[in-house]
Coordinates of N, CA and C in Angstrom, one line a residue:
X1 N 0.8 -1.2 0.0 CA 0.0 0.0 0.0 C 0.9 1.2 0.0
X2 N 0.8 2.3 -1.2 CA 1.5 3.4 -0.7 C 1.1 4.7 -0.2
X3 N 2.1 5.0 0.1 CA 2.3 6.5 1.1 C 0.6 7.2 0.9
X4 N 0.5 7.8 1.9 CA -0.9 8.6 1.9 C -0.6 10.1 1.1
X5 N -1.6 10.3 0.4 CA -1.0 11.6 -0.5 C -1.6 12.5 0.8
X6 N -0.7 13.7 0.9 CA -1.2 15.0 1.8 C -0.6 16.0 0.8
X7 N -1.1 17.1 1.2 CA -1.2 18.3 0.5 C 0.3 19.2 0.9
X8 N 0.4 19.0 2.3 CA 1.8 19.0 2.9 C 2.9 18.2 2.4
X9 N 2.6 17.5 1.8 CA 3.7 16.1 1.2 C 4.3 16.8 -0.3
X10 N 3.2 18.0 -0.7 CA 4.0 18.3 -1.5 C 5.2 19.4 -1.4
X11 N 4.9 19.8 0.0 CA 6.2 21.1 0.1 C 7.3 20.1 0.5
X12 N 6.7 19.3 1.3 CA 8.4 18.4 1.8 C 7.7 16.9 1.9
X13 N 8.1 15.8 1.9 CA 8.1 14.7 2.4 C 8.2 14.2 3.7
X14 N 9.4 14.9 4.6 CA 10.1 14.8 5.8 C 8.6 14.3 6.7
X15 N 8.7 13.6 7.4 CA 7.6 12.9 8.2 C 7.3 14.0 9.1
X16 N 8.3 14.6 9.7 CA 8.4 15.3 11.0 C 7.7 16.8 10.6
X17 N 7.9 17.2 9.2 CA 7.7 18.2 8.7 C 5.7 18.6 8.4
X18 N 5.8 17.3 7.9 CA 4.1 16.5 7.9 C 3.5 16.3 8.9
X19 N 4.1 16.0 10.0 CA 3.4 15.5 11.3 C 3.2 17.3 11.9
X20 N 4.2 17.9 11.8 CA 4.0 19.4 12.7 C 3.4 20.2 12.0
X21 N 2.9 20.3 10.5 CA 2.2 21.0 9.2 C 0.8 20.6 9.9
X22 N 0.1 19.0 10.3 CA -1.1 18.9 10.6 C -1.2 19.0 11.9
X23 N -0.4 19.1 13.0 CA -0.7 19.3 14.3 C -0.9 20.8 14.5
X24 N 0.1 21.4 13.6 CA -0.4 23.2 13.7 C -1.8 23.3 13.3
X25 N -1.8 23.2 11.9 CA -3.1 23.1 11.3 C -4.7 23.0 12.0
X26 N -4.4 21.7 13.0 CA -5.2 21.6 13.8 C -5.0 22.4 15.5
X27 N -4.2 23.3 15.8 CA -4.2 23.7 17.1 C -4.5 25.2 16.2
X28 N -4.7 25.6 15.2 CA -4.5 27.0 14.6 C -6.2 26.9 14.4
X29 N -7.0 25.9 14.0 CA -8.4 25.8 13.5 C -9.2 25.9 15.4
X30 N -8.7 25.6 15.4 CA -9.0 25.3 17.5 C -8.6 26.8 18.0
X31 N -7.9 27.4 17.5 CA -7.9 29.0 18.1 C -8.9 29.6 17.5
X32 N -8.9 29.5 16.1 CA -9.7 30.4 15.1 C -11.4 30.1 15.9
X33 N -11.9 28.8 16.1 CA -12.6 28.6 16.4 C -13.5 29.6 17.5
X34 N -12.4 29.2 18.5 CA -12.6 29.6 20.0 C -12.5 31.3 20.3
X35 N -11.7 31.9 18.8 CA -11.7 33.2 19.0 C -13.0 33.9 18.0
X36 N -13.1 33.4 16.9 CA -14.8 33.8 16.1 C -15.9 33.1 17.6
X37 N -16.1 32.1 18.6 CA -16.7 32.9 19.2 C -16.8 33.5 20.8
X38 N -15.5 34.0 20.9 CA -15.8 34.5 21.8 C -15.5 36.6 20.9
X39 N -15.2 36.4 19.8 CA -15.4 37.8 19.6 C -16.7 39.0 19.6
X40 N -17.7 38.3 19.9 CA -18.8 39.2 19.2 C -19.9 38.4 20.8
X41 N -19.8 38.3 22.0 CA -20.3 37.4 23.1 C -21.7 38.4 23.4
X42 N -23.0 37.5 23.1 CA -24.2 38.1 23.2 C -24.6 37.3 24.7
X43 N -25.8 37.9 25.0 CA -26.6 37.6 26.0 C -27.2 36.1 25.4
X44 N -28.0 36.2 24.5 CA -28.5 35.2 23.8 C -27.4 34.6 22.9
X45 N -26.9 33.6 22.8 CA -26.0 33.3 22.1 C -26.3 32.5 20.7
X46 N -25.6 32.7 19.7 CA -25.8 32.5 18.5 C -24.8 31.9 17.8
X47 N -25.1 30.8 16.5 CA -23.8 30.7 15.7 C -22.8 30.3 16.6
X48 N -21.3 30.2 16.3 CA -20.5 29.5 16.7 C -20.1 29.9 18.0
X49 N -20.6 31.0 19.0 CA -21.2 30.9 20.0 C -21.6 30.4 20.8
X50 N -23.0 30.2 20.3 CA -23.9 28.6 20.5 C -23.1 27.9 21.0
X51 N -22.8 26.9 19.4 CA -22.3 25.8 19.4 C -21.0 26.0 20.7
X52 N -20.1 26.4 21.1 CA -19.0 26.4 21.5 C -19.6 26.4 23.0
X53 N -20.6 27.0 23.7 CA -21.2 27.1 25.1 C -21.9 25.7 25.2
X54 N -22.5 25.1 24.6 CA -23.3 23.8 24.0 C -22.0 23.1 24.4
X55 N -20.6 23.0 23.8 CA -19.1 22.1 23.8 C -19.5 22.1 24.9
X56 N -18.8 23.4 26.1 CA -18.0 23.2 26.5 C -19.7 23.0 28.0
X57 N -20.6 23.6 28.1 CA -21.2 22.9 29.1 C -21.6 21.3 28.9
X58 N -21.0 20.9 27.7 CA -21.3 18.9 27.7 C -20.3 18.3 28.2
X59 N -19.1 19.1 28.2 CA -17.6 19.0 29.1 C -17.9 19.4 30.6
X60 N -18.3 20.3 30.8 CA -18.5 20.3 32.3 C -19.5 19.4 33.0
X61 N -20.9 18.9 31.6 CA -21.7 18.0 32.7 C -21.1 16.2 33.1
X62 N -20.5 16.0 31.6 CA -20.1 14.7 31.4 C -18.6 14.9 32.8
X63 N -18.0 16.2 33.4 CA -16.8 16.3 34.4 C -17.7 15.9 35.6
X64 N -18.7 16.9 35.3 CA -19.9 16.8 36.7 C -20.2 15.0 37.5
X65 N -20.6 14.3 36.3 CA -20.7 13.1 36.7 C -19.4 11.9 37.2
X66 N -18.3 12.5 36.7 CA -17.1 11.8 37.0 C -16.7 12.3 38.5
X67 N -16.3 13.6 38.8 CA -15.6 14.4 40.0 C -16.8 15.3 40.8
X68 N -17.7 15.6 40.5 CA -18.3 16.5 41.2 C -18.7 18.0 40.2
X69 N -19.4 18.7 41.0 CA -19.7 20.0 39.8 C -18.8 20.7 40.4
X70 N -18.1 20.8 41.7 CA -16.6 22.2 42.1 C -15.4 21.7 40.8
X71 N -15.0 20.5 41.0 CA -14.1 19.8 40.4 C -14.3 20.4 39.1
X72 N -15.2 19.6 38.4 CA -15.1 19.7 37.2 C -15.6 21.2 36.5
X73 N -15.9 22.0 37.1 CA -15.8 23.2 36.7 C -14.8 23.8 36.8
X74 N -13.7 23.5 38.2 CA -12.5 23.8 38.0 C -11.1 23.3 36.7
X75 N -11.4 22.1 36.3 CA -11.0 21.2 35.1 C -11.2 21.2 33.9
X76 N -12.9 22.2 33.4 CA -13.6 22.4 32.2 C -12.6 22.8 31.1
X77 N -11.6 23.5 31.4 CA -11.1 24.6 30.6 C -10.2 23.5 30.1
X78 N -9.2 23.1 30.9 CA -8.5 21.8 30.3 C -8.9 20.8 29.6
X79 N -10.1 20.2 30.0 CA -10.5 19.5 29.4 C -11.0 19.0 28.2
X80 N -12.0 21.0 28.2 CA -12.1 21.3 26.7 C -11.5 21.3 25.4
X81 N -10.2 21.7 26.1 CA -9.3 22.3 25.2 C -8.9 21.2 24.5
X82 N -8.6 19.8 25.3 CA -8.0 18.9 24.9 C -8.8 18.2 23.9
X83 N -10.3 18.4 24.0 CA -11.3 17.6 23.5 C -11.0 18.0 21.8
X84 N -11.1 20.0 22.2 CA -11.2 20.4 21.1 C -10.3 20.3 19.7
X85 N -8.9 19.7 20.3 CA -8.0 20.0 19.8 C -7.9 18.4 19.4
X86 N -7.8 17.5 20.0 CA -7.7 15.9 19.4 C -9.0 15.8 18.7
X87 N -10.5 16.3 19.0 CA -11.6 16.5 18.2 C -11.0 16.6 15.9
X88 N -10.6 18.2 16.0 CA -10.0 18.8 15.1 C -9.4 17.9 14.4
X89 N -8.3 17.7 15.4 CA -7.2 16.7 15.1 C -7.6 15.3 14.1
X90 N -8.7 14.6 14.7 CA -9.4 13.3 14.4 C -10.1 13.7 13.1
X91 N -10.7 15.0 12.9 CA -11.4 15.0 11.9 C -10.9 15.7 10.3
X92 N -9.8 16.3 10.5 CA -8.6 16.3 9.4 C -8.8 15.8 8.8
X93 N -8.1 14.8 9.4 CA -7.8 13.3 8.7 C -8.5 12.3 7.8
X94 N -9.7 13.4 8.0 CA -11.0 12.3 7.0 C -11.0 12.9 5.6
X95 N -10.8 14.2 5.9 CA -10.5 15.1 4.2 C -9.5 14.8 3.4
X96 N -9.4 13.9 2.0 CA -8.3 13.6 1.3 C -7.9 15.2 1.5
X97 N -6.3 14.7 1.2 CA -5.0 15.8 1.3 C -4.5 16.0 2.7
X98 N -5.3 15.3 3.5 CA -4.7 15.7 5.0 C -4.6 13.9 5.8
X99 N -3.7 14.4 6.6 CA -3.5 13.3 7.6 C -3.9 13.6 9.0
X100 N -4.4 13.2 9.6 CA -4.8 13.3 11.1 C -3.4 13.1 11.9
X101 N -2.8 14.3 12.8 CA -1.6 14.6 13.0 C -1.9 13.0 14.5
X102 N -2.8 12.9 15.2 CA -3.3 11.4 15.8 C -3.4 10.0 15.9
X103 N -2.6 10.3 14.2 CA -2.6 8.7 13.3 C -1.4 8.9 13.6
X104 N -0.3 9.5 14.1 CA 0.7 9.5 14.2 C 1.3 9.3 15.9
X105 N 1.9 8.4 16.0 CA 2.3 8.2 17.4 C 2.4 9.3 18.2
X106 N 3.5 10.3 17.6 CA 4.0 11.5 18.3 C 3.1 12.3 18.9
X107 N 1.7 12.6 18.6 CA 1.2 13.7 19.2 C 0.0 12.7 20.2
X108 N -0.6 11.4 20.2 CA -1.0 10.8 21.2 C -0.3 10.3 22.4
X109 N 1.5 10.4 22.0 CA 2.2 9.8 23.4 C 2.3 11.3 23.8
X110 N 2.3 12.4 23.3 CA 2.6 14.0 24.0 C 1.5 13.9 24.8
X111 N 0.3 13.9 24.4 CA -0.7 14.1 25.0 C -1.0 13.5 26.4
X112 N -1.0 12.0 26.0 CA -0.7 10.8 27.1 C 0.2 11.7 28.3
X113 N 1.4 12.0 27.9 CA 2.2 12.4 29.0 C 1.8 13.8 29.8
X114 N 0.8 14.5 29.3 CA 1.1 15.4 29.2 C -0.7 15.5 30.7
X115 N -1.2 14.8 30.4 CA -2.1 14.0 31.3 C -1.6 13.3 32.2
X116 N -1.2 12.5 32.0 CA 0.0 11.8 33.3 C 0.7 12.9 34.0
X117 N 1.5 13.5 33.5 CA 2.4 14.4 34.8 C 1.1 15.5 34.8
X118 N 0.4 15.9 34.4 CA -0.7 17.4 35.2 C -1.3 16.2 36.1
X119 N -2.3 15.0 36.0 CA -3.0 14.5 37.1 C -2.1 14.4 38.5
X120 N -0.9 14.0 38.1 CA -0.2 13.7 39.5 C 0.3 15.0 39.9
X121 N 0.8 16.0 39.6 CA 0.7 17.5 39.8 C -0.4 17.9 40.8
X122 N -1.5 17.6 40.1 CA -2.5 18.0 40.6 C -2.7 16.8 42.3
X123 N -2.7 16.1 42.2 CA -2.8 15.2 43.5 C -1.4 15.5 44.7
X124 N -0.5 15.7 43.8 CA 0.6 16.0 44.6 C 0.5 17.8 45.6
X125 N -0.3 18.1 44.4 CA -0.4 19.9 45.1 C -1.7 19.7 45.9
X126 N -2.4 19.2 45.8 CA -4.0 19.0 46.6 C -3.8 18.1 47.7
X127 N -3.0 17.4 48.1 CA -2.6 16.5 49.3 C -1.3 16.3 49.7
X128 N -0.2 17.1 49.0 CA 0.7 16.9 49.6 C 1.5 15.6 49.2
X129 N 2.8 15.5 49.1 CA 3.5 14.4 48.6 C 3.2 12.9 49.0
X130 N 3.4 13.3 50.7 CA 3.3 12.0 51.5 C 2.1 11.2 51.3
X131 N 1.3 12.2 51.7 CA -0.5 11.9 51.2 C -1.0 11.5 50.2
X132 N -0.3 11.5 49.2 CA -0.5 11.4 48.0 C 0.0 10.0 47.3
X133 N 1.9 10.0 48.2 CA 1.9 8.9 47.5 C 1.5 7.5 48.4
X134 N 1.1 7.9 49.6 CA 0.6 6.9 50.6 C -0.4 6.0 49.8
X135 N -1.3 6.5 49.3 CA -2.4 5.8 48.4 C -2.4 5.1 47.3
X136 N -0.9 5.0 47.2 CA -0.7 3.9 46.4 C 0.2 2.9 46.9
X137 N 0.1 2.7 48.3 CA 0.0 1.4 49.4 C -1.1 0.3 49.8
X138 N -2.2 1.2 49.2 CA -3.6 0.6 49.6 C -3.9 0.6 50.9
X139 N -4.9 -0.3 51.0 CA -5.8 -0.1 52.8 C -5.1 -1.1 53.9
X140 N -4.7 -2.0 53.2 CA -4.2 -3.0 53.8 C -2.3 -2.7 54.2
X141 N -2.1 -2.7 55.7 CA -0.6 -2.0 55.7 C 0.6 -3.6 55.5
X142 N 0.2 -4.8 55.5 CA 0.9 -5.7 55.4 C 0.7 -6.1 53.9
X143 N 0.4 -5.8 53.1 CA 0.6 -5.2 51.2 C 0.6 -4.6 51.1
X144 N 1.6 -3.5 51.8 CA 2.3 -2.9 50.7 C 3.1 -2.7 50.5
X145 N 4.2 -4.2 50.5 CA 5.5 -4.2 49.6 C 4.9 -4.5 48.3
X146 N 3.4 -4.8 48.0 CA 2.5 -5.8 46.9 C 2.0 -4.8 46.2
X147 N 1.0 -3.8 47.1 CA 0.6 -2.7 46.4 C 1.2 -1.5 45.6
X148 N 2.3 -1.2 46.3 CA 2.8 0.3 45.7 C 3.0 -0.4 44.2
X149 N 4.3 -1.6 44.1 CA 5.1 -1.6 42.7 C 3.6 -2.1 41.2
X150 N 2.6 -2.5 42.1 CA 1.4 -2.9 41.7 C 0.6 -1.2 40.8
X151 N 0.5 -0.5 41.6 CA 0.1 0.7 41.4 C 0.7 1.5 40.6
X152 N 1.9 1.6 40.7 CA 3.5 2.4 40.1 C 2.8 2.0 38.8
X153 N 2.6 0.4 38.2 CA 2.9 0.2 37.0 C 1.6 0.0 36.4
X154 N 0.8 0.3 37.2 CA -1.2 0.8 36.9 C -0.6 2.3 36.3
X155 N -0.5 2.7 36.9 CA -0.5 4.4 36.6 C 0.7 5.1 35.5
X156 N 1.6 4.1 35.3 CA 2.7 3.9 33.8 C 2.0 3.7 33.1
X157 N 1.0 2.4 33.1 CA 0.4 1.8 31.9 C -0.5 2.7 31.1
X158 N -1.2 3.8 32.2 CA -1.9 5.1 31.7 C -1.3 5.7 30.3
X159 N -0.5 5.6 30.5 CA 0.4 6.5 29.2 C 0.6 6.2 28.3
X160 N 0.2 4.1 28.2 CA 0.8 3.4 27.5 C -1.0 3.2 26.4
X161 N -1.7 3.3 27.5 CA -3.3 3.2 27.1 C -4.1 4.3 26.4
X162 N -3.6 5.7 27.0 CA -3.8 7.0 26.4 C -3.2 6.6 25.4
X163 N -2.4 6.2 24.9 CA -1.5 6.7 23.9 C -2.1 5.8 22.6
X164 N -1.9 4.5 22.9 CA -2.2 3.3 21.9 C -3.8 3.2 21.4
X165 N -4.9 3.7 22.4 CA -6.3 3.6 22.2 C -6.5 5.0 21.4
X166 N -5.8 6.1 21.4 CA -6.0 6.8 20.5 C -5.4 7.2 19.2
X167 N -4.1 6.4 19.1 CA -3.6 6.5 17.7 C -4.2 5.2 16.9
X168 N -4.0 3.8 17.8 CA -5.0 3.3 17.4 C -5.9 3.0 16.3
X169 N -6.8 3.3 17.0 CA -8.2 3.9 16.3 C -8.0 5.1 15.2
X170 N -7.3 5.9 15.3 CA -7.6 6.8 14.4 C -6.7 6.1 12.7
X171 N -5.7 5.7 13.3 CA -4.3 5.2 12.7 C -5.2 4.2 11.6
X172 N -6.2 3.5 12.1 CA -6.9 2.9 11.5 C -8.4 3.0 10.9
X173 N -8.6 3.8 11.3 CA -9.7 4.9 10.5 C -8.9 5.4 9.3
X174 N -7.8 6.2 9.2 CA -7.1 6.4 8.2 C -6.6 5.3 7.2
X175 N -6.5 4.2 7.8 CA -6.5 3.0 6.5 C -7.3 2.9 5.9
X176 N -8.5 2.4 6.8 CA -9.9 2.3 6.3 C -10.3 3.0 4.7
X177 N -10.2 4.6 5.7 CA -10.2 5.5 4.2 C -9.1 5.5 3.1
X178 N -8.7 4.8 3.5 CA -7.3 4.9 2.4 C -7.9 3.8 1.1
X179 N -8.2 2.5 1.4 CA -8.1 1.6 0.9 C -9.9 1.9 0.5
X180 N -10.9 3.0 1.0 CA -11.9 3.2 0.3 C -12.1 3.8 -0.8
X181 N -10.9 4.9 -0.6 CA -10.8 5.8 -1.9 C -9.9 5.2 -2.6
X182 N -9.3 4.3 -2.5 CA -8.8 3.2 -3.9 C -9.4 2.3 -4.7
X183 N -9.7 1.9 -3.8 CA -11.1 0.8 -4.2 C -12.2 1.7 -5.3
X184 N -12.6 3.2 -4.9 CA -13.4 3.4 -5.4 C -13.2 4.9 -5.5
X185 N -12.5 5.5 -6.4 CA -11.9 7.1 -6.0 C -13.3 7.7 -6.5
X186 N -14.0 7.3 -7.7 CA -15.0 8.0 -8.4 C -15.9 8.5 -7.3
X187 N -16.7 7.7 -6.9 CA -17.6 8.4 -5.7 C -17.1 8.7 -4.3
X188 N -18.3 9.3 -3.5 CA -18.2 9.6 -2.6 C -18.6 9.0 -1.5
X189 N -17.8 8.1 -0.9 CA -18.4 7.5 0.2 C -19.0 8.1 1.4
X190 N -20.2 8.5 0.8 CA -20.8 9.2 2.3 C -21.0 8.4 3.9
X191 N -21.5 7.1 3.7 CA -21.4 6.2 4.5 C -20.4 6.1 5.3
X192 N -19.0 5.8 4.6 CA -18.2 5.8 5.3 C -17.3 7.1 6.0
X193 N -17.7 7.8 5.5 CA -17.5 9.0 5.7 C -18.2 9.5 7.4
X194 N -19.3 9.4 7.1 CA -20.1 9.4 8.1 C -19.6 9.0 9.5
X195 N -19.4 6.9 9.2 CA -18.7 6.6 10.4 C -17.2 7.1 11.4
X196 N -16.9 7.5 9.9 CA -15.3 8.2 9.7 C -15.4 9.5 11.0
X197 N -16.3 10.4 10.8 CA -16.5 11.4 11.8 C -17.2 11.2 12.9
X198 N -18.5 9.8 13.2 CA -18.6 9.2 14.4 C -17.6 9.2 15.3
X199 N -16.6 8.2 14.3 CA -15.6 7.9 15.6 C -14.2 8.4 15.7
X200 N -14.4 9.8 14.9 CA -13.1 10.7 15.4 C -14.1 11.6 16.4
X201 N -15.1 11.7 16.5 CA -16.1 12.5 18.0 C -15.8 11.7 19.2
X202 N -15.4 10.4 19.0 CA -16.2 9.6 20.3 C -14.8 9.5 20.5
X203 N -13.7 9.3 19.9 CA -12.1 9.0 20.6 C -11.8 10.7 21.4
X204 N -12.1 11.0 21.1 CA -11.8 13.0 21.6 C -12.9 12.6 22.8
X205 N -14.3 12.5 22.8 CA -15.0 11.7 24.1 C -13.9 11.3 25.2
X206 N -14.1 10.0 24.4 CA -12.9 8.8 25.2 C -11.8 9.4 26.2
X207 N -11.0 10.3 25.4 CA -9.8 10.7 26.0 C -10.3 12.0 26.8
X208 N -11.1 12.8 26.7 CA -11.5 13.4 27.6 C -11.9 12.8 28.9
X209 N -13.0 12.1 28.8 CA -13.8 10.9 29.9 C -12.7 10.8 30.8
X210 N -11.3 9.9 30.3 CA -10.5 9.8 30.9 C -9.3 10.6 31.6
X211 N -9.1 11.4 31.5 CA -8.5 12.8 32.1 C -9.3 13.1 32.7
X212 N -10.8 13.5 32.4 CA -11.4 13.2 34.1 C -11.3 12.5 35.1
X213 N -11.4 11.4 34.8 CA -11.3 10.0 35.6 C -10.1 10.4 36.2
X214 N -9.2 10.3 35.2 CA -7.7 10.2 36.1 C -7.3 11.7 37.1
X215 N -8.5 13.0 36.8 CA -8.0 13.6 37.4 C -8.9 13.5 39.2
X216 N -10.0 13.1 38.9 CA -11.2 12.8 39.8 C -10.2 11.6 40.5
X217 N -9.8 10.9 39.9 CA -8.9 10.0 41.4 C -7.8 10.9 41.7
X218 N -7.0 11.8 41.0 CA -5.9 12.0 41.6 C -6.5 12.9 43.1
X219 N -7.3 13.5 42.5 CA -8.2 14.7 43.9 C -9.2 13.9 45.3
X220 N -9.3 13.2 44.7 CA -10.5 11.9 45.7 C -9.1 11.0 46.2
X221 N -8.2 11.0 46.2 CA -7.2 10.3 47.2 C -7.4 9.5 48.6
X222 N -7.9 10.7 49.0 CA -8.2 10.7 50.7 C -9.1 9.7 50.7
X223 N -10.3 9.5 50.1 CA -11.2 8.8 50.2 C -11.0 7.0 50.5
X224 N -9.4 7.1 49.5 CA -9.4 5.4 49.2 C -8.0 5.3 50.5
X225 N -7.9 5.9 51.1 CA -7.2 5.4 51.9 C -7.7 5.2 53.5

């Protein structure tokens, strides 16, 4: 099977050059976005306004049910952002001439990490080192020579799970369409098309969901100990 044509591919080939052409692309459509609407901010809101208050209160309710409404109103802003930008990101990728910068390893292990060290940040600044890392001893004090190295490599594997469930999926959504528009360049596969933007919505979901999750345990600590 060869190379995916991108539109980028024709100023340079360089992978690295391709990968940082669609990651801009997509953090540059995620500003443009977020700035058409908060430029013109009505009482009644309208147009990409709307839609963007609609985002980001579905991000606060879907936080709400994970951590609480303090929490996750305090977390919305990150979480948004993240949605909105691997969202973008995922949906690139469906338009021949572009690659989904997400099909690419590099920007789902950034992200992965980038969730990993803020959750523990955040647990570390909201309880304190000792308190913090106490809770990955468990309840039980005669396991935990069992528990910590048990936990240690629960909470590594995070990075290894962010990272693979969402390149993934996309990595393979991008086949998918590859080998549809060969098969059949004349038309237009609306169908698959269709699913194609399903499930670059629901992996931007997914990885949100979960940066909740992981930030909702790093802050609920106290509880499991």
């Amino acid at each position: 099977m060869g190379e995916l044509f991108t539109f980028f591919g024709l100023i340079s080939e360089d992978k690295t050059f391709i990968f940082m052409s669609h990651m801009l692309l997509s953090a540059g459509i995620a500003l443009i976005l977020a700035r058409v609407a908060m430029s013109n901010l009505q009482l009644v809101p309208k147009g990409t306004q709307n839609l963007m208050e609609a985002y980001v209160q579905g991000v606060w309710s879907m936080g709400t049910d994970v951590m609480g409404r303090l929490h996750a109103r305090k977390y919305v802003a990150l979480v948004a952002t993240i949605g909105l930008f691997v969202g973008i990101a995922n949906i690139i990728g469906i338009f021949p001439g572009f690659e989904a910068p997400t099909a690419m390893l590099e920007m789902p292990l950034a992200l992965a990490l980038t969730v990993f060290v803020y959750y523990n940040y955040v647990g570390i600044k909201e309880h304190g080192l000792l308190l913090y890392l106490k809770h990955f001893l468990g309840p039980v004090w005669w396991l935990y020579w069992l528990m910590f190295p048990i936990e240690i490599v629960s909470h590594i594997s995070r990075i290894i799970s962010l990272t693979f469930r969402l390149f993934g999926n996309v990595k393979g959504d991008d086949m998918f369409l590859m080998v549809i528009l060969m098969l059949a360049p004349w038309i237009l596969p609306i169908v698959p098309f269709a699913l194609l933007t399903f499930m670059a919505f629901l992996q931007a979901f997914i990885f949100m969901m979960l940066t909740y999750v992981y930030l909702g345990g790093s802050l609920l600590v106290d509880e499991t100990i």
